[in-house]
Coordinates of C-alpha atoms in Angstrom, one line a residue:
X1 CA 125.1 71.1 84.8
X2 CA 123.8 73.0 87.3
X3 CA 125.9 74.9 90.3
X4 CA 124.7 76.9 93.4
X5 CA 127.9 78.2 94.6
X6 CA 131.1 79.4 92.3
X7 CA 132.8 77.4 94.8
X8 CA 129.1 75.5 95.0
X9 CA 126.7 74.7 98.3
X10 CA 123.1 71.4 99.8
X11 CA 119.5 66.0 101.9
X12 CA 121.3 64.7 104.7
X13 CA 117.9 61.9 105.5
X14 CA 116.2 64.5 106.7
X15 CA 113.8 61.3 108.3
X16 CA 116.6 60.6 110.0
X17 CA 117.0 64.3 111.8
X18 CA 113.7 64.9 112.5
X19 CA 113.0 61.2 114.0
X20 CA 116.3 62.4 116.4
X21 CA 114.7 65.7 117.0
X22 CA 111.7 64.3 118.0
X23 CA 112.9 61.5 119.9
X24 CA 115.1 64.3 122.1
X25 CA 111.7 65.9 122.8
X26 CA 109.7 62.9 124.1
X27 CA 112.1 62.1 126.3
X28 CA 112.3 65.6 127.8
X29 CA 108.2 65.9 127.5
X30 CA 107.7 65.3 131.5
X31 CA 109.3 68.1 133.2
X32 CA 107.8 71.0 134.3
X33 CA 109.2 74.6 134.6
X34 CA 107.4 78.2 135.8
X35 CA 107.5 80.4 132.7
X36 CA 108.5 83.7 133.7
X37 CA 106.5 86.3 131.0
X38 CA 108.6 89.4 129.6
X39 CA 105.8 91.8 128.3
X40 CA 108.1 94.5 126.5
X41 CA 106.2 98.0 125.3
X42 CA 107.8 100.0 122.4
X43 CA 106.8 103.3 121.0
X44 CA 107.6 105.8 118.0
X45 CA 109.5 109.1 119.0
X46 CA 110.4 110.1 115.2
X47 CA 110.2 110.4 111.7
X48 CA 110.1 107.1 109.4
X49 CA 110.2 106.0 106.1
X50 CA 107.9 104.6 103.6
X51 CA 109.4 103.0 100.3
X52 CA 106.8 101.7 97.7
X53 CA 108.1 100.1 94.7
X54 CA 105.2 100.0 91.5
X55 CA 105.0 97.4 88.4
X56 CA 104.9 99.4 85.7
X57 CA 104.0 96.7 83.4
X58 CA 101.2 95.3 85.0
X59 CA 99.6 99.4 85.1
X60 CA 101.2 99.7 81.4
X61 CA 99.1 96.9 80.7
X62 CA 95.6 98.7 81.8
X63 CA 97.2 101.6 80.1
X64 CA 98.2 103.3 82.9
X65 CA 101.8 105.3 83.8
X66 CA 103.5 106.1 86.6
X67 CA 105.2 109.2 87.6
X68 CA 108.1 107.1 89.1
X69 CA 108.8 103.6 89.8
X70 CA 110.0 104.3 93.4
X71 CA 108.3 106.4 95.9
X72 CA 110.0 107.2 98.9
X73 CA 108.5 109.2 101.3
X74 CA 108.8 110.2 105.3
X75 CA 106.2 109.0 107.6
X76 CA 105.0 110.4 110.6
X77 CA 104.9 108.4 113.1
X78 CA 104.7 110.6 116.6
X79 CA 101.4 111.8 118.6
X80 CA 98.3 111.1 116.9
X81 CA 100.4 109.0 114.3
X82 CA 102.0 107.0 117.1
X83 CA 102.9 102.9 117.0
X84 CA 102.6 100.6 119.7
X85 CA 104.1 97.3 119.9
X86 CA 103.8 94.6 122.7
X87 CA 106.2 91.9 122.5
X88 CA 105.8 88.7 124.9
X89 CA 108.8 86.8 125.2
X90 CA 110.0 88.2 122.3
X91 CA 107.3 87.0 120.2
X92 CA 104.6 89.9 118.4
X93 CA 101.6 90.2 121.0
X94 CA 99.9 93.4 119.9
X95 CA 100.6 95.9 117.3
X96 CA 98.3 98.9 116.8
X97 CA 98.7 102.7 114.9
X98 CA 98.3 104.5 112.1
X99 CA 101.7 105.9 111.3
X100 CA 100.9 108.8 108.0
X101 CA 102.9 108.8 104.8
X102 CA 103.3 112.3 103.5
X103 CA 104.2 112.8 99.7
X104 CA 102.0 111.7 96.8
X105 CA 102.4 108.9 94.3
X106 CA 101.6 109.8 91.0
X107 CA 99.7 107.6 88.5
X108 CA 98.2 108.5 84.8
X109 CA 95.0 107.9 83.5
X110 CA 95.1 106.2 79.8
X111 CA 93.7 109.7 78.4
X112 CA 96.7 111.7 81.0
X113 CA 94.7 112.6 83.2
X114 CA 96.7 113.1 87.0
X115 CA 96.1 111.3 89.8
X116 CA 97.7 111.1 93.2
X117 CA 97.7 109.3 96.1
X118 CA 98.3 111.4 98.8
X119 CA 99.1 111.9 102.4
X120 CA 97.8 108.5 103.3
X121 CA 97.5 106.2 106.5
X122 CA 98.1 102.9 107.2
X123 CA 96.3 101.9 110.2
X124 CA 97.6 98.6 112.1
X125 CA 95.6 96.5 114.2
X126 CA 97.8 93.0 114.8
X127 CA 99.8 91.2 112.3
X128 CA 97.6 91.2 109.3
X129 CA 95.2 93.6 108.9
X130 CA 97.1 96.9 107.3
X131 CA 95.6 98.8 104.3
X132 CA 96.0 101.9 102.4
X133 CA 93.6 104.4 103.0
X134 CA 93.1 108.0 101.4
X135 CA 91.3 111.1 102.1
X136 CA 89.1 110.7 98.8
X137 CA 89.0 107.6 97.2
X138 CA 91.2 104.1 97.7
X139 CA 93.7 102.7 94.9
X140 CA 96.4 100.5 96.5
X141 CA 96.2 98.0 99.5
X142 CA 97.9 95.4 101.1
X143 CA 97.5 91.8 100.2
X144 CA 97.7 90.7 103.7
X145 CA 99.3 87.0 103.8
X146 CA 102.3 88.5 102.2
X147 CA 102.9 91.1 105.1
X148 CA 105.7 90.4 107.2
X149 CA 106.7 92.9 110.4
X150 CA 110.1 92.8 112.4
X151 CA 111.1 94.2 115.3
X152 CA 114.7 95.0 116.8
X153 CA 115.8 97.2 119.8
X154 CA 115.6 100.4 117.8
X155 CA 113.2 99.8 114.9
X156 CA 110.4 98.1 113.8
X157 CA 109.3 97.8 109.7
X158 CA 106.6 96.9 107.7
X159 CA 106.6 95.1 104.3
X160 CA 104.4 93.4 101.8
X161 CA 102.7 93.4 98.6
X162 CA 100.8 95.7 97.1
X163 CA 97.4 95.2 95.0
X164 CA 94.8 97.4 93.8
X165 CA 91.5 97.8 95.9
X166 CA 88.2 96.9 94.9
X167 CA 86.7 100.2 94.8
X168 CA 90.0 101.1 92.0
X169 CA 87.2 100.1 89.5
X170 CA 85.3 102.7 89.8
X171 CA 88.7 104.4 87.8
X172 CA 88.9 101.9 85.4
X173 CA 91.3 99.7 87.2
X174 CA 91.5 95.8 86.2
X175 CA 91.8 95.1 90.6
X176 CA 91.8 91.1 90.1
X177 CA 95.3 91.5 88.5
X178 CA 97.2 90.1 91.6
X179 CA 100.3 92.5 93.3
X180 CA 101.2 95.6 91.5
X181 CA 104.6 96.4 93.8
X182 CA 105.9 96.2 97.1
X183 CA 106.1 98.4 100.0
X184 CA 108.1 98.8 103.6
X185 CA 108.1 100.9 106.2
X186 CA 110.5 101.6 108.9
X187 CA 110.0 103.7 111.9
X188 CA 112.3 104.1 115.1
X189 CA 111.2 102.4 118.3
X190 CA 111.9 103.5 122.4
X191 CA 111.5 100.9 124.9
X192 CA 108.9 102.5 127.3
X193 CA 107.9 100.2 129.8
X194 CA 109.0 96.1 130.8
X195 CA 106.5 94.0 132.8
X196 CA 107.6 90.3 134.2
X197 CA 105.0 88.0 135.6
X198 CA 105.1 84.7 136.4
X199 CA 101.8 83.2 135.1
X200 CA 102.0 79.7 134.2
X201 CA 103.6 76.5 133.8
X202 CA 104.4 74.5 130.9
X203 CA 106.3 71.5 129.4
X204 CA 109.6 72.5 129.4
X205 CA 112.7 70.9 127.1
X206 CA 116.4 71.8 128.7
X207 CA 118.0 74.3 126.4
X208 CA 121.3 72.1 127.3
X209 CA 122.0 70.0 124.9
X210 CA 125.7 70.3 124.2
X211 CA 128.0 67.5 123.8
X212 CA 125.4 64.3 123.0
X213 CA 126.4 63.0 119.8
X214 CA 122.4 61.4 119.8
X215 CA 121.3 64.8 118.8
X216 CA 121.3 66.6 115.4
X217 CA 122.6 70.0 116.6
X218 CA 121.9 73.3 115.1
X219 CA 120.3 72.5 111.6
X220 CA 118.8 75.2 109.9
X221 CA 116.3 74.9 106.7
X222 CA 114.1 77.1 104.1
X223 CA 110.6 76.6 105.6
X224 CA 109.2 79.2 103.5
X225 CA 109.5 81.0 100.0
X226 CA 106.6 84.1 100.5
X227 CA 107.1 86.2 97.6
X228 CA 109.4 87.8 95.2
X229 CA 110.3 90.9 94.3
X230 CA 110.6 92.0 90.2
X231 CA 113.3 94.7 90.2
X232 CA 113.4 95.6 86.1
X233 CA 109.9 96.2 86.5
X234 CA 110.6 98.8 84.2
X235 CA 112.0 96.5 81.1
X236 CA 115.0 94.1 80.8
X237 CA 118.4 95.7 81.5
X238 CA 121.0 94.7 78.5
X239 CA 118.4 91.6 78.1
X240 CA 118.6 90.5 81.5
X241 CA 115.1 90.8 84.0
X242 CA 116.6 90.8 88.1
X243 CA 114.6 88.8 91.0
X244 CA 114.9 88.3 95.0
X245 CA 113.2 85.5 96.6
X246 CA 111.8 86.5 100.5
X247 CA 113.5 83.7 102.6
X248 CA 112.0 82.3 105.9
X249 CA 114.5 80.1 108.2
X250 CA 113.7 77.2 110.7
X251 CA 116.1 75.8 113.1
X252 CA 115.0 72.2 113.2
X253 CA 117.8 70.7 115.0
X254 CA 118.3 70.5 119.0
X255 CA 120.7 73.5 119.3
X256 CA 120.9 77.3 118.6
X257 CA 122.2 78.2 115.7
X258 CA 125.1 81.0 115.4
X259 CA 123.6 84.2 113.6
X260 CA 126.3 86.8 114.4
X261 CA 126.7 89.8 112.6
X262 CA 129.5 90.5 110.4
X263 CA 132.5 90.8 110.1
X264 CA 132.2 87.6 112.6
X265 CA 132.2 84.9 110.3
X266 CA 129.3 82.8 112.5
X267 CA 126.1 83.6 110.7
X268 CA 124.4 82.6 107.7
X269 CA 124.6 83.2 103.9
X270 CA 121.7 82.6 101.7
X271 CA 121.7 82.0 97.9
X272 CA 118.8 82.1 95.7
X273 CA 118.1 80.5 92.0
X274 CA 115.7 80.6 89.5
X275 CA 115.2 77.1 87.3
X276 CA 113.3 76.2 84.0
X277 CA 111.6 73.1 83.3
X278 CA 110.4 72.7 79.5
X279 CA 110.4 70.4 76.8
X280 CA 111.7 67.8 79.5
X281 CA 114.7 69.3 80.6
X282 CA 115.6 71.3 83.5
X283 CA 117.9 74.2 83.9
X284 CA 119.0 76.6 86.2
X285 CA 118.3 79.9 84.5
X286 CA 119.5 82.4 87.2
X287 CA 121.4 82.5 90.9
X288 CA 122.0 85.4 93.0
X289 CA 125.2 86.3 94.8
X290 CA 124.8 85.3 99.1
X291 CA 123.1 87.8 101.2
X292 CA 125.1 87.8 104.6
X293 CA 122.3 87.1 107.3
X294 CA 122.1 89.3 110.3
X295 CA 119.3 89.9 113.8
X296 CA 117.8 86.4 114.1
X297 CA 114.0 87.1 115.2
X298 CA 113.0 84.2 117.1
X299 CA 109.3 83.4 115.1
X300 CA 107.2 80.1 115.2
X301 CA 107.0 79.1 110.8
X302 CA 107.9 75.6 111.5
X303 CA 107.9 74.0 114.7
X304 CA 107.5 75.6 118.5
X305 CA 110.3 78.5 118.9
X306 CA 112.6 78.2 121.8
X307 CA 114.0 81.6 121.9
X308 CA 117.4 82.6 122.8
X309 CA 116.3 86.3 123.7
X310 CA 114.1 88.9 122.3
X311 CA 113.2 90.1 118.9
X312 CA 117.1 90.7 117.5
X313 CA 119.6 87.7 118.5
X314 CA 122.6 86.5 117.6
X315 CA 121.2 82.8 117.8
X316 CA 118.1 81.7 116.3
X317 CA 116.7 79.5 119.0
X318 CA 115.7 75.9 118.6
X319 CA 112.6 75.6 116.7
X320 CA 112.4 79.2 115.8
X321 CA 112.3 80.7 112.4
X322 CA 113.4 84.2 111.1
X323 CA 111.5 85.8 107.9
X324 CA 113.8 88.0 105.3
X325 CA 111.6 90.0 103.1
X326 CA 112.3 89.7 99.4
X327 CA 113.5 93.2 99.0
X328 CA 116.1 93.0 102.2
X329 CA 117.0 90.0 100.0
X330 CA 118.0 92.0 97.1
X331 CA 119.7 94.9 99.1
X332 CA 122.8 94.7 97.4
X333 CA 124.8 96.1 100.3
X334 CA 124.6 92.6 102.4
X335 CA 125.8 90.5 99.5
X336 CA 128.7 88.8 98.6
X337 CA 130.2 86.4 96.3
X338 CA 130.0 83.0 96.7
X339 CA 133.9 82.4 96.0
X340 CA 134.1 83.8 99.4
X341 CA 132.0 80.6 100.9
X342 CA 133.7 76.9 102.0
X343 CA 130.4 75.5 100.9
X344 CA 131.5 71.9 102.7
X345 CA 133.2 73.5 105.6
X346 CA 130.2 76.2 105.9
X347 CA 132.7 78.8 107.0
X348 CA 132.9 82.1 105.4
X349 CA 135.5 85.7 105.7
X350 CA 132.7 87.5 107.7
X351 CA 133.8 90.6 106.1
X352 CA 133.3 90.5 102.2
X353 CA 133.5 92.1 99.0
X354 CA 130.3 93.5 97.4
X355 CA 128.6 93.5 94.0
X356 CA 129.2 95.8 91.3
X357 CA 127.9 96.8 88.1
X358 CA 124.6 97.7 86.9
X359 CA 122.7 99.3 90.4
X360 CA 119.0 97.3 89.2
X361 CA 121.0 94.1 88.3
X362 CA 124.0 93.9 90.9
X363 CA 123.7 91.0 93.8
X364 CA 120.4 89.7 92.4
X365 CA 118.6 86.5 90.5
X366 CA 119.9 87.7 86.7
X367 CA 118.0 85.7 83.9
X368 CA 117.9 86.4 80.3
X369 CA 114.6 87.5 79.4
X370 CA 114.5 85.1 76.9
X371 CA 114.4 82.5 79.0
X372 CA 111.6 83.9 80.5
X373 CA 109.8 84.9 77.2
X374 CA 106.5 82.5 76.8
X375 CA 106.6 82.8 73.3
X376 CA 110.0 81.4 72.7
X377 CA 109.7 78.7 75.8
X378 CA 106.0 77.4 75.3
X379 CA 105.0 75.3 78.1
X380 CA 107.8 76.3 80.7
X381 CA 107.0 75.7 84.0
X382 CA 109.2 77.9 86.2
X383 CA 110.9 77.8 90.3
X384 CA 112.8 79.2 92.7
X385 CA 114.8 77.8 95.2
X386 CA 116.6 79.7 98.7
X387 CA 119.4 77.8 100.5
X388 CA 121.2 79.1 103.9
X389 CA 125.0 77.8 104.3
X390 CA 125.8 78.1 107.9
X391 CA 129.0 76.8 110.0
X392 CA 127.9 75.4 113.1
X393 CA 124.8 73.8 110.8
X394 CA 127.6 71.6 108.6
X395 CA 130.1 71.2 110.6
X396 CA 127.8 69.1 113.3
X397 CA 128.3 65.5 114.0
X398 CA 129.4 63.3 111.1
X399 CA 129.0 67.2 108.4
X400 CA 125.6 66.2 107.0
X401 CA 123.4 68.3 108.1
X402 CA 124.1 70.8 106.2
X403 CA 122.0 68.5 103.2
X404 CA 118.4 69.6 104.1
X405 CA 119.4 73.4 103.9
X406 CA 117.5 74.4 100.5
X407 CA 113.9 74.4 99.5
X408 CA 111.7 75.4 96.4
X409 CA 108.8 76.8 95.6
X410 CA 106.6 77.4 92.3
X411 CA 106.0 80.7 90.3
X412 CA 104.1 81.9 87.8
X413 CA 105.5 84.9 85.9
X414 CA 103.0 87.4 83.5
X415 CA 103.6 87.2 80.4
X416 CA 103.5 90.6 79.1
X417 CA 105.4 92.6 82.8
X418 CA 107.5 89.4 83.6
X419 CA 106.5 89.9 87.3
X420 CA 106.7 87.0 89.1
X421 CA 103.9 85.9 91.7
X422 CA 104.6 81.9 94.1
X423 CA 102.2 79.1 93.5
X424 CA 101.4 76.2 95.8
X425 CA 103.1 75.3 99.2
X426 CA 106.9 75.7 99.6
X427 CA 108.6 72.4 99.5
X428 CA 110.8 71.7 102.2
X429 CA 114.4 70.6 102.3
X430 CA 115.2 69.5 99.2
X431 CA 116.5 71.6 96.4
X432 CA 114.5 72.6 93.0
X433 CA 115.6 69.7 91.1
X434 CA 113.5 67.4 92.8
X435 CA 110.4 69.6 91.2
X436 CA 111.9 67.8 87.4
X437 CA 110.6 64.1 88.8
X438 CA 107.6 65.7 90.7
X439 CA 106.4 66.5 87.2
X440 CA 107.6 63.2 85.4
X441 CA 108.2 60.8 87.6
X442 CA 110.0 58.1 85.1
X443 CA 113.0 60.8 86.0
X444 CA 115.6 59.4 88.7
X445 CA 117.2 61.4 91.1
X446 CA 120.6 60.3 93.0
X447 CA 122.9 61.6 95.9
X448 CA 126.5 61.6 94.8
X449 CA 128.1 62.1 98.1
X450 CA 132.3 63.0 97.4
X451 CA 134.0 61.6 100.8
X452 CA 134.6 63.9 103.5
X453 CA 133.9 66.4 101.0
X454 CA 130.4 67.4 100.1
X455 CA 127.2 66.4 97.8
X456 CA 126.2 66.5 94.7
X457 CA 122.6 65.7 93.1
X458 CA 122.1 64.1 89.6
X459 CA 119.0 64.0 87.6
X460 CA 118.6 61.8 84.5
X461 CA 115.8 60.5 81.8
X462 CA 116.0 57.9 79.1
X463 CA 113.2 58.3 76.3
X464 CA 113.1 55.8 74.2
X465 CA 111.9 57.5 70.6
X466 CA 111.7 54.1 68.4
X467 CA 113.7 52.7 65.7
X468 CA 116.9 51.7 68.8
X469 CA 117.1 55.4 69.3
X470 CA 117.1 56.9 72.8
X471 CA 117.4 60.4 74.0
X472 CA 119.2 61.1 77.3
X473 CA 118.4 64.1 80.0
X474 CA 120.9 64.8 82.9
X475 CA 120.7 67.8 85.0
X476 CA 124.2 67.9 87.8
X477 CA 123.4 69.6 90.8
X478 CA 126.3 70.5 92.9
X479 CA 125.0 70.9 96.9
X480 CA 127.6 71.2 98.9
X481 CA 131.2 70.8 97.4
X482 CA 133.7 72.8 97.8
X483 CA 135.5 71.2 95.3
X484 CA 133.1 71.6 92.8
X485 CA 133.0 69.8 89.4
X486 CA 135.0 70.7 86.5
X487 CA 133.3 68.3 83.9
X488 CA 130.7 65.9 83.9
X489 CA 131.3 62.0 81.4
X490 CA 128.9 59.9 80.3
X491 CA 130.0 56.5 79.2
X492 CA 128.6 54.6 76.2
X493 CA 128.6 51.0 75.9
X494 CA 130.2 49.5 73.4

């Protein structure tokens, strides 16, 4: 049996939204409106701060060592260093800069032999295109559809994954090994000029949408899984390897959706698992505890963003989408338990009680490592899954659409460092259980819907192995109960 929440939360037919959805926008389709632009300029005036966070297995496996697994170091980001960031309707227009990271990062050649990376810069041009550079020879840079920049009224950050760069074979660097680590970087940001011109018209849909019951309402969704972040990098912890999945939201329904920042209750909570499929039966392996969701950007993933206001709301607008990088996803000091969470009702104490214990483990995706070790689970395909629990989102209409709220993704872990790297698309709105019938399709899935109370999703197989002997697979998947499950009967016949 698997369960999402202690007290557990998830499709609602999700045809059935999006046909609504759609439907609402057609109709709306013919009417014009003047689009007012809001060009906003920001600037740095101070210090930052660079974190970079190495795999040492992955450089243990060339034979290399580190000096530590965490780097973090100030960044200059005034005068020559300067960043500049144009926003248009709240939406990244320009970025350009080269902010400088002072502070070395030490690595080890296999025969000990020193070398650092030191006072670096990492010049911006757009979204994409950031890369280490040093004053002698390159070693790291950024694998660029894995960065992700945000931007709030005070600060802007920068964070992605880290791989080596070509020219890290002249040191006797393997560079085709994928991402060694993760970095961000966070620097303070001054408003220094606003410019509003009117320069165009457009289709326009009425924000107003309050009160029809023909329209789905705030419904939010996973419409991304980017990357993850490996946090025992260094070696299991009492047996146990820690994860964080990087979570992307979409509001697909017809209304904002509350993103207030606690201790106000109205804002989202996001849980991540980790799931096992081998030898025919799936598992959930891990589950994190729910990161509290605060400053909705107001981003374009899944459909055309209909922003509320700028880069840091309280609402995430219809349409729009707000990225949470993998390692703001394991920042133990936004998490809380899922006990806390009415995963029917959606509601939640605002304030809440935070994770203790072991400072690499706490908050995050725990697994065993030995359900992780290829030798002893030959064959395993692996996922994980995010899933945002919001109040306005399931308490809409007739409470189901909170039933499209999780998706899943594929990963592929290495063998000998156990970091973890996505495969293939994202699949969106429905939970990682589905992925057991996407690989044998003689499994059957079924929505077991408690009245007025909340899902739950049940898997099952039936091999038939000869001589009137038949072996059965079931795999219990609680959604979005509150009431949960205490046992689970299977009846024989007679």
């Amino acid at each position: 049996m698997m369960s999402r929440y202690g007290k557990s939360a998830f499709v609602y037919s999700c045809v059935v939204g999006v046909l609504a959805a759609g439907h609402y926008a057609r109709a709306e389709s013919n009417q014009q409106a003047t689009v007012e632009d809001t060009f906003i300029t920001y600037a740095t005036q101070q210090e930052g701060q660079f974190q970079l966070v190495l795999d040492a297995g992955a450089l243990a496996d060339q034979g290399w060592a580190i000096g530590a697994q965490e780097y973090v170091l100030p960044v200059a980001a005034g005068a020559e260093h300067s960043v500049r960031v144009v926003t248009q309707n709240g939406d990244l227009l320009q970025a350009n800069g080269s902010p400088r990271v002072s502070g070395g990062i030490e690595l080890f050649t296999p025969d000990g032999q020193l070398i650092t990376v030191a006072d670096f810069s990492l010049p911006i041009a757009g979204r994409g295109d950031v890369m280490f550079a040093t004053s002698d020879h390159p070693v790291f840079e950024i694998i660029g559809d894995s960065l992700e920049f945000r931007l709030n009224e005070s600060e802007f950050s920068l964070s992605g994954l880290v791989r080596l760069h070509d020219a890290a074979r002249d040191l006797g660097m393997d560079a085709s090994v994928g991402a060694i680590g993760e970095f961000s970087l966070y620097a303070p940001m001054d408003v220094v000029d606003i410019d509003q011109t009117v320069v165009r018209e457009r289709d326009a849909v009425s924000p107003d949408v309050s009160g029809s019951p023909e329209l789905p309402g705030a419904d939010v969704t996973v419409g991304s899984l980017p990357n993850l972040t490996h946090w025992t990098s260094g070696g299991a912890v009492s047996g146990y390897r820690a994860y964080s999945v990087a979570t992307t939201s979409c509001n697909v329904g017809t209304q904002p959706l509350d993103w207030f920042q606690g201790p106000n209750p109205l804002h989202p909570v996001i849980a991540q698992g980790m799931y096992r499929l081998r030898s025919g039966r799936f598992e959930q392996i891990g589950q994190s505890w729910l990161k509290h969701g605060f400053c909705a950007l107001q981003q374009n993933l899944c459909q055309t963003c209909q922003p509320v206001g700028g880069c840091c709301c309280s609402r995430l607008g219809v349409g729009c989408s707000d990225p949470y990088s993998s390692s703001r996803n394991g920042s133990f000091t936004n998490m809380g338990p899922k006990s806390e969470i009415n995963a029917h009702m959606g509601t939640n104490l605002g304030s809440h009680a935070f994770p203790s214990g072991n400072t690499t483990l706490r908050g995050r995706i725990q697994v065993r490592q030995d359900d992780l070790d290829p030798k002893l689970n030959p064959g395993a395909l692996y996922y994980v899954e995010g899933h945002y629990v919001a109040q306005d989102d399931a308490q809409f209409g007739d409470m189901t659409n909170d039933n499209n709220n999780a998706s899943y993704r594929k990963i592929v872990l290495n063998p000998a460092s156990y970091f973890a790297s996505v495969s293939g698309p994202t699949v969106r709105e429905d939970p990682a259980i589905f992925a057991w019938k996407v690989n044998d399709p003689s499994v059957t899935i079924k929505n077991m819907d408690v009245p007025d109370e909340g899902r739950f999703v049940l898997g099952y197989n039936v091999t038939d192995l000869g001589g009137d002997l038949w072996q059965y697979e079931y795999a219990v998947l609680n959604l979005n109960s509150d009431r949960s499950a205490r046992s689970f009967t299977v009846a024989s016949g007679g």
